Amino acid sequence: MLFSSARTFPSFTSKVSFLSRCASYTTLSNCELPYIAIHKPVMIQEVLTHLAPTAGGIYSDLTFGDGGYTKAILDSCDCQVVAIDQDPTAYEKALQMASMSSYKGRLFPILGRFGDIHRLVKTQLSWSLPCFDGMVMDIGVSSGQVETASRGFSYKLDGPLDMRMFSRGRDADTTNISPNERALLRKSISAYEIVNFFSREQIANIIYQYGGDRLSRKIAAAIVDARQLEPIETTGSLASIIQKACPQPRWKRGDDDMLRNSAARTFQAFRIYINNEVNKNNEPLFPVPREKKKKKKNL
Ligand SMILES: C[S@@+](CC[C@H](N)C(=O)[O-])C[C@H]1O[C@@H](n2cnc3c(N)ncnc32)[C@H](O)[C@@H]1O
């Protein structure tokens, strides 16, 4: 999703373009960056065309990830970017990018949820009134998150169940993490808690609501039965419980796992629920009251 407007927060009436999610599962080796960018952004040209960054402009990348769009915006002209991500590993990458000589004083990383952008810009950057010339959002999970087994997102890689974008993994040491990172983890629920402690009805509802799986009750029953024997600890165990309960049909409907693999749909459902991905409070579109926006275009 991409917004562009003249130094104001966007509204639904300003230019809004929807960009399809750009996950790719190939490694993007970029020797210019001080880290390995696993996520390959595939809509760089579209982002630059619609955002049309100009020198002196201030833009926001609300989902930094591996920084593909931030880098493209910064490279396009002498502008500034505020880069937000709730994933502490993405934030660390943003800090590394910010320390590169070509981006010094031009990139401002923030750790947090984009729905809190107003508060975050004030508290973490000490800017009085945030005001952007354009924003870009690339919502969803990043390739780096999915492809790191210890983050517990993947039904294809075995790791401790987690799926929280704002966690470094369920086994990660949290002793020395920053207060901002600790605040994101506070009161959070991981996939481990869902599969081991939620009721059968709760699990079925999540799978149906966010995975659209008509076999949600069967899958939930299989999960609850399995956990009577021992706790379900890993992504591998969960995937095999689901696949045993609902075997993948022999006939194929293309290569799309979301169509033919019930583990894919259940994992997606848990991920969306855990990260509160469908939530009005996550909405950065209305940080300024509509009335105020009508009266004063350039905030
Ligand atoms: C698809 S990736 C973005 C990839 C990025 N465009 C790139 O080129 O590498 C989505 C990112 O958004 C982050 N994210 C998802 N929901 C978020 C939220 N509510 N607030 C902040 N970051 C979020 C995830 O942690 C993930 O790193």
Tab-separated table of C-alpha atoms and ligand atoms in Angstrom:
chain	number	residue	atom	x	y	z
A	1	MET	CA	0.000	0.000	0.000
A	2	LEU	CA	1.421	3.356	-0.878
A	3	PHE	CA	0.456	6.908	-0.120
A	4	SER	CA	1.686	10.148	-1.497
A	5	SER	CA	0.531	13.604	-0.572
A	6	ALA	CA	1.925	17.043	-0.049
A	7	ARG	CA	3.408	17.104	3.431
A	8	THR	CA	0.383	15.715	5.127
A	9	PHE	CA	-0.769	12.428	6.451
A	10	PRO	CA	-2.713	10.634	3.792
A	11	SER	CA	-6.406	9.985	3.965
A	12	PHE	CA	-8.452	7.508	2.017
A	13	THR	CA	-9.207	10.338	-0.370
A	14	SER	CA	-5.556	11.029	-1.114
A	15	LYS	CA	-3.754	9.004	-3.700
A	16	VAL	CA	-3.694	5.436	-2.448
A	17	SER	CA	-2.301	2.570	-4.411
A	18	PHE	CA	-2.524	-1.019	-3.362
A	19	LEU	CA	0.571	-3.046	-3.982
A	20	SER	CA	0.396	-6.782	-3.768
A	21	ARG	CA	2.635	-8.353	-1.181
A	22	CYS	CA	6.140	-8.775	-2.475
A	23	ALA	CA	7.565	-11.741	-0.689
A	24	SER	CA	10.037	-13.753	-2.630
A	25	TYR	CA	11.845	-16.789	-1.419
A	26	THR	CA	15.128	-16.220	-3.119
A	27	THR	CA	18.040	-14.576	-1.396
A	28	LEU	CA	18.802	-11.116	-2.586
A	29	SER	CA	22.497	-10.680	-2.251
A	30	ASN	CA	23.227	-7.038	-2.034
A	31	CYS	CA	26.849	-6.326	-1.389
A	32	GLU	CA	26.136	-2.628	-0.888
A	33	LEU	CA	24.246	-3.270	2.331
A	34	PRO	CA	26.035	-4.182	5.571
A	35	TYR	CA	23.617	-7.101	6.070
A	36	ILE	CA	22.055	-9.827	3.974
A	37	ALA	CA	18.702	-8.749	2.577
A	38	ILE	CA	16.686	-11.950	2.293
A	39	HIS	CA	13.420	-10.309	1.297
A	40	LYS	CA	13.388	-9.322	-2.331
A	41	PRO	CA	11.112	-6.330	-2.986
A	42	VAL	CA	9.498	-6.719	-6.383
A	43	MET	CA	7.672	-3.411	-6.750
A	44	ILE	CA	10.481	-0.923	-6.422
A	45	GLN	CA	9.690	0.771	-9.713
A	46	GLU	CA	5.977	1.091	-8.828
A	47	VAL	CA	6.824	2.491	-5.399
A	48	LEU	CA	9.140	5.098	-6.867
A	49	THR	CA	6.678	6.023	-9.600
A	50	HIS	CA	3.757	6.554	-7.216
A	51	LEU	CA	5.698	8.073	-4.352
A	52	ALA	CA	7.777	10.254	-6.687
A	53	PRO	CA	10.266	11.257	-3.979
A	54	THR	CA	11.812	14.684	-4.272
A	55	ALA	CA	14.904	16.222	-2.683
A	56	GLY	CA	14.146	17.630	0.759
A	57	GLY	CA	11.083	15.389	1.151
A	58	ILE	CA	10.376	13.261	4.214
A	59	TYR	CA	8.930	9.798	3.608
A	60	SER	CA	7.925	6.921	5.821
A	61	ASP	CA	8.458	3.222	5.168
A	62	LEU	CA	5.987	1.724	7.632
A	63	THR	CA	7.214	-1.867	7.129
A	64	PHE	CA	11.014	-1.673	6.750
A	65	GLY	CA	11.706	-5.455	6.678
A	66	ASP	CA	15.038	-5.799	4.914
A	67	GLY	CA	14.870	-2.202	3.748
A	68	GLY	CA	14.339	-2.682	-0.001
A	69	TYR	CA	11.916	0.211	-0.413
A	70	THR	CA	13.704	2.465	2.064
A	71	LYS	CA	16.941	2.021	0.166
A	72	ALA	CA	15.281	2.686	-3.179
A	73	ILE	CA	13.680	5.886	-1.872
A	74	LEU	CA	16.911	7.115	-0.301
A	75	ASP	CA	18.874	6.299	-3.453
A	76	SER	CA	16.403	8.124	-5.675
A	77	CYS	CA	17.149	11.637	-4.379
A	78	ASP	CA	18.414	13.600	-1.384
A	79	CYS	CA	15.409	12.921	0.854
A	80	GLN	CA	14.842	11.497	4.334
A	81	VAL	CA	13.060	8.317	5.434
A	82	VAL	CA	11.533	7.341	8.766
A	83	ALA	CA	11.619	3.526	8.777
A	84	ILE	CA	9.345	1.602	11.127
A	85	ASP	CA	9.199	-2.103	11.861
A	86	GLN	CA	8.021	-4.083	14.867
A	87	ASP	CA	10.638	-6.767	14.271
A	88	PRO	CA	13.768	-6.067	16.348
A	89	THR	CA	15.966	-7.783	13.751
A	90	ALA	CA	14.557	-5.516	11.023
A	91	TYR	CA	15.153	-2.520	13.279
A	92	GLU	CA	18.778	-3.577	13.734
A	93	LYS	CA	19.158	-3.749	9.962
A	94	ALA	CA	17.666	-0.263	9.690
A	95	LEU	CA	20.198	0.989	12.245
A	96	GLN	CA	23.010	-0.559	10.201
A	97	MET	CA	21.690	1.057	7.043
A	98	ALA	CA	21.395	4.385	8.831
A	99	SER	CA	25.079	4.259	9.772
A	100	MET	CA	26.203	3.931	6.137
A	101	SER	CA	27.910	7.102	4.978
A	102	SER	CA	25.464	7.704	2.101
A	103	TYR	CA	22.477	7.569	4.464
A	104	LYS	CA	23.889	9.434	7.469
A	105	GLY	CA	21.333	11.916	8.797
A	106	ARG	CA	18.780	10.757	6.224
A	107	LEU	CA	17.391	7.542	7.699
A	108	PHE	CA	15.563	7.414	11.046
A	109	PRO	CA	14.775	3.871	12.264
A	110	ILE	CA	11.971	3.243	14.741
A	111	LEU	CA	11.118	-0.002	16.532
A	112	GLY	CA	7.356	-0.347	16.948
A	113	ARG	CA	3.984	-0.889	15.324
A	114	PHE	CA	3.045	1.475	12.538
A	115	GLY	CA	-0.361	2.086	14.102
A	116	ASP	CA	1.529	3.942	16.854
A	117	ILE	CA	3.417	6.143	14.406
A	118	HIS	CA	2.305	9.416	15.990
A	119	ARG	CA	3.533	8.471	19.439
A	120	LEU	CA	6.663	6.728	18.141
A	121	VAL	CA	7.871	9.675	16.067
A	122	LYS	CA	7.456	11.919	19.084
A	123	THR	CA	9.000	9.619	21.693
A	124	GLN	CA	11.734	7.882	19.693
A	125	LEU	CA	12.760	10.734	17.370
A	126	SER	CA	11.672	13.686	19.515
A	127	TRP	CA	9.994	15.252	16.496
A	128	SER	CA	7.164	17.538	17.482
A	129	LEU	CA	4.572	17.016	14.753
A	130	PRO	CA	5.195	14.183	12.342
A	131	CYS	CA	4.581	15.178	8.790
A	132	PHE	CA	5.365	13.146	5.684
A	133	ASP	CA	5.401	13.692	1.955
A	134	GLY	CA	4.534	10.056	1.350
A	135	MET	CA	4.290	6.661	2.972
A	136	VAL	CA	4.766	3.091	1.806
A	137	MET	CA	3.472	-0.094	3.440
A	138	ASP	CA	4.350	-3.617	2.392
A	139	ILE	CA	2.179	-5.584	4.756
A	140	GLY	CA	2.647	-9.222	5.663
A	141	VAL	CA	5.438	-11.472	6.726
A	142	SER	CA	8.947	-10.991	5.364
A	143	SER	CA	10.933	-13.748	3.696
A	144	GLY	CA	13.542	-13.390	6.413
A	145	GLN	CA	10.966	-14.098	9.115
A	146	VAL	CA	9.539	-17.134	7.322
A	147	GLU	CA	12.904	-18.572	6.335
A	148	THR	CA	14.424	-18.380	9.811
A	149	ALA	CA	13.431	-21.648	11.510
A	150	SER	CA	14.036	-20.273	15.024
A	151	ARG	CA	11.323	-17.634	14.471
A	152	GLY	CA	8.759	-20.444	14.363
A	153	PHE	CA	6.726	-19.207	11.366
A	154	SER	CA	7.203	-21.955	8.826
A	155	TYR	CA	5.366	-25.209	8.304
A	156	LYS	CA	8.284	-26.234	6.088
A	157	LEU	CA	11.141	-25.608	8.536
A	158	ASP	CA	11.233	-27.112	12.015
A	159	GLY	CA	11.652	-24.687	14.893
A	160	PRO	CA	10.115	-23.690	18.236
A	161	LEU	CA	6.553	-22.458	17.700
A	162	ASP	CA	6.398	-18.676	17.918
A	163	MET	CA	5.231	-16.596	14.875
A	164	ARG	CA	5.460	-13.248	16.677
A	165	MET	CA	6.961	-10.681	14.304
A	166	PHE	CA	8.167	-8.699	17.308
A	167	SER	CA	10.027	-11.628	18.896
A	168	ARG	CA	13.452	-13.013	18.077
A	169	GLY	CA	12.107	-16.536	18.623
A	170	ARG	CA	10.745	-18.400	21.649
A	171	ASP	CA	14.199	-19.659	22.671
A	172	ALA	CA	15.925	-16.285	22.297
A	173	ASP	CA	17.591	-14.723	25.335
A	174	THR	CA	15.599	-11.633	26.347
A	175	THR	CA	17.732	-10.567	29.312
A	176	ASN	CA	19.368	-7.581	27.673
A	177	ILE	CA	16.729	-6.394	25.242
A	178	SER	CA	15.759	-2.725	25.072
A	179	PRO	CA	12.692	-1.367	26.902
A	180	ASN	CA	10.996	-0.757	23.530
A	181	GLU	CA	11.500	-4.377	22.520
A	182	ARG	CA	10.320	-5.590	25.922
A	183	ALA	CA	7.194	-3.441	25.621
A	184	LEU	CA	6.303	-5.122	22.311
A	185	LEU	CA	6.702	-8.573	23.834
A	186	ARG	CA	4.655	-7.742	26.910
A	187	LYS	CA	1.338	-9.614	27.072
A	188	SER	CA	1.973	-11.175	23.675
A	189	ILE	CA	0.726	-14.612	22.698
A	190	SER	CA	2.848	-16.958	20.633
A	191	ALA	CA	1.727	-19.909	18.525
A	192	TYR	CA	2.865	-22.164	21.370
A	193	GLU	CA	0.217	-20.670	23.696
A	194	ILE	CA	-2.501	-20.925	21.057
A	195	VAL	CA	-1.982	-24.597	20.271
A	196	ASN	CA	-1.347	-25.694	23.852
A	197	PHE	CA	-3.756	-23.542	25.873
A	198	PHE	CA	-6.593	-22.188	23.716
A	199	SER	CA	-9.869	-24.097	23.686
A	200	ARG	CA	-10.864	-26.215	20.700
A	201	GLU	CA	-13.517	-23.644	19.763
A	202	GLN	CA	-11.057	-20.752	19.940
A	203	ILE	CA	-8.553	-22.581	17.749
A	204	ALA	CA	-11.218	-23.559	15.215
A	205	ASN	CA	-12.508	-19.994	15.029
A	206	ILE	CA	-9.036	-18.576	14.388
A	207	ILE	CA	-8.358	-21.140	11.648
A	208	TYR	CA	-11.713	-20.443	10.008
A	209	GLN	CA	-11.626	-16.663	10.349
A	210	TYR	CA	-8.039	-16.020	9.245
A	211	GLY	CA	-7.252	-19.140	7.213
A	212	GLY	CA	-10.675	-19.658	5.616
A	213	ASP	CA	-10.368	-23.393	6.175
A	214	ARG	CA	-13.658	-25.298	6.134
A	215	LEU	CA	-11.919	-28.120	8.003
A	216	SER	CA	-11.115	-25.802	10.904
A	217	ARG	CA	-13.016	-27.898	13.469
A	218	LYS	CA	-11.313	-31.110	12.386
A	219	ILE	CA	-7.890	-29.462	12.616
A	220	ALA	CA	-8.657	-27.934	16.010
A	221	ALA	CA	-9.812	-31.330	17.321
A	222	ALA	CA	-6.602	-32.968	16.090
A	223	ILE	CA	-4.501	-30.286	17.829
A	224	VAL	CA	-6.388	-30.689	21.107
A	225	ASP	CA	-6.126	-34.493	20.951
A	226	ALA	CA	-2.400	-34.354	20.255
A	227	ARG	CA	-1.637	-32.009	23.126
A	228	GLN	CA	-3.249	-34.432	25.611
A	229	LEU	CA	-0.241	-36.688	25.006
A	230	GLU	CA	2.487	-34.041	25.181
A	231	PRO	CA	2.859	-30.293	24.564
A	232	ILE	CA	3.150	-29.306	20.915
A	233	GLU	CA	6.507	-27.551	20.852
A	234	THR	CA	7.588	-27.161	17.258
A	235	THR	CA	6.378	-26.032	13.863
A	236	GLY	CA	7.252	-29.487	12.520
A	237	SER	CA	5.011	-31.257	15.071
A	238	LEU	CA	2.135	-28.876	14.435
A	239	ALA	CA	2.429	-29.239	10.659
A	240	SER	CA	2.433	-33.025	10.863
A	241	ILE	CA	-0.604	-33.085	13.226
A	242	ILE	CA	-2.541	-30.912	10.758
A	243	GLN	CA	-1.427	-32.857	7.715
A	244	LYS	CA	-2.339	-36.182	9.326
A	245	ALA	CA	-5.804	-34.860	10.205
A	246	CYS	CA	-6.329	-33.379	6.749
A	247	PRO	CA	-4.011	-35.072	4.271
A	248	GLN	CA	-3.062	-33.090	1.235
A	249	PRO	CA	-5.169	-34.292	-1.713
A	250	ARG	CA	-3.290	-36.327	-4.292
A	251	TRP	CA	-4.742	-34.261	-7.073
A	252	LYS	CA	-3.054	-30.932	-7.404
A	253	ARG	CA	-4.526	-27.510	-7.852
A	254	GLY	CA	-1.415	-25.782	-9.071
A	255	ASP	CA	1.504	-25.130	-6.790
A	256	ASP	CA	-0.267	-22.821	-4.392
A	257	ASP	CA	0.113	-24.242	-0.876
A	258	MET	CA	-2.718	-22.012	0.354
A	259	LEU	CA	-5.093	-23.992	-1.870
A	260	ARG	CA	-3.858	-27.497	-1.253
A	261	ASN	CA	-2.043	-27.547	2.076
A	262	SER	CA	-4.108	-27.210	5.258
A	263	ALA	CA	-0.959	-26.590	7.317
A	264	ALA	CA	-0.276	-23.496	5.188
A	265	ARG	CA	-3.752	-22.107	5.897
A	266	THR	CA	-3.597	-22.852	9.625
A	267	PHE	CA	-0.131	-21.322	9.965
A	268	GLN	CA	-1.295	-18.227	8.119
A	269	ALA	CA	-4.334	-17.981	10.403
A	270	PHE	CA	-2.252	-18.200	13.587
A	271	ARG	CA	0.236	-15.655	12.258
A	272	ILE	CA	-2.481	-13.122	11.421
A	273	TYR	CA	-4.122	-13.587	14.820
A	274	ILE	CA	-0.883	-13.413	16.814
A	275	ASN	CA	0.368	-10.284	15.087
A	276	ASN	CA	-3.005	-8.620	15.138
A	277	GLU	CA	-2.669	-8.017	11.429
A	278	VAL	CA	-6.338	-7.255	10.874
A	279	ASN	CA	-7.006	-4.566	13.401
A	280	LYS	CA	-8.371	-1.079	13.091
A	281	ASN	CA	-5.980	0.115	15.789
A	282	ASN	CA	-3.177	-0.811	13.430
A	283	GLU	CA	-4.432	1.778	11.048
A	284	PRO	CA	-2.051	4.629	10.287
A	285	LEU	CA	-4.423	6.272	7.831
A	286	PHE	CA	-6.301	8.502	10.214
A	287	PRO	CA	-3.749	9.931	12.608
A	288	VAL	CA	-5.171	13.382	11.972
A	289	PRO	CA	-8.889	14.026	12.479
A	290	ARG	CA	-10.724	14.385	9.173
A	291	GLU	CA	-11.986	17.889	9.976
A	292	LYS	CA	-8.511	19.142	10.726
A	293	LYS	CA	-7.214	17.646	7.518
A	294	LYS	CA	-9.873	19.350	5.409
A	295	LYS	CA	-9.078	22.735	6.903
A	296	LYS	CA	-5.310	22.497	6.854
A	297	LYS	CA	-3.808	20.563	4.022
A	298	ASN	CA	-0.143	21.037	4.841
A	299	LEU	CA	0.441	20.032	8.430
B	1	LIG	C1	6.706	-7.891	3.679
B	1	LIG	S1	7.813	-7.334	4.903
B	1	LIG	C2	8.450	-5.812	4.256
B	1	LIG	C3	9.618	-6.006	3.347
B	1	LIG	C4	10.251	-4.717	2.893
B	1	LIG	N1	9.406	-3.952	2.033
B	1	LIG	C5	11.572	-5.005	2.178
B	1	LIG	O1	11.782	-4.528	1.065
B	1	LIG	O2	12.392	-5.725	2.738
B	1	LIG	C6	6.708	-6.774	6.140
B	1	LIG	C7	7.381	-6.208	7.361
B	1	LIG	O3	6.389	-5.481	8.049
B	1	LIG	C8	6.579	-5.655	9.419
B	1	LIG	N2	5.285	-5.407	10.049
B	1	LIG	C9	4.143	-6.099	9.896
B	1	LIG	N3	3.153	-5.551	10.617
B	1	LIG	C10	3.686	-4.458	11.231
B	1	LIG	C11	3.166	-3.467	12.109
B	1	LIG	N4	1.896	-3.483	12.522
B	1	LIG	N5	3.987	-2.481	12.521
B	1	LIG	C12	5.285	-2.450	12.127
B	1	LIG	N6	5.838	-3.373	11.319
B	1	LIG	C13	5.050	-4.361	10.861
B	1	LIG	C14	7.071	-7.078	9.567
B	1	LIG	O4	7.781	-7.250	10.771
B	1	LIG	C15	7.938	-7.238	8.331
B	1	LIG	O5	9.273	-6.964	8.608
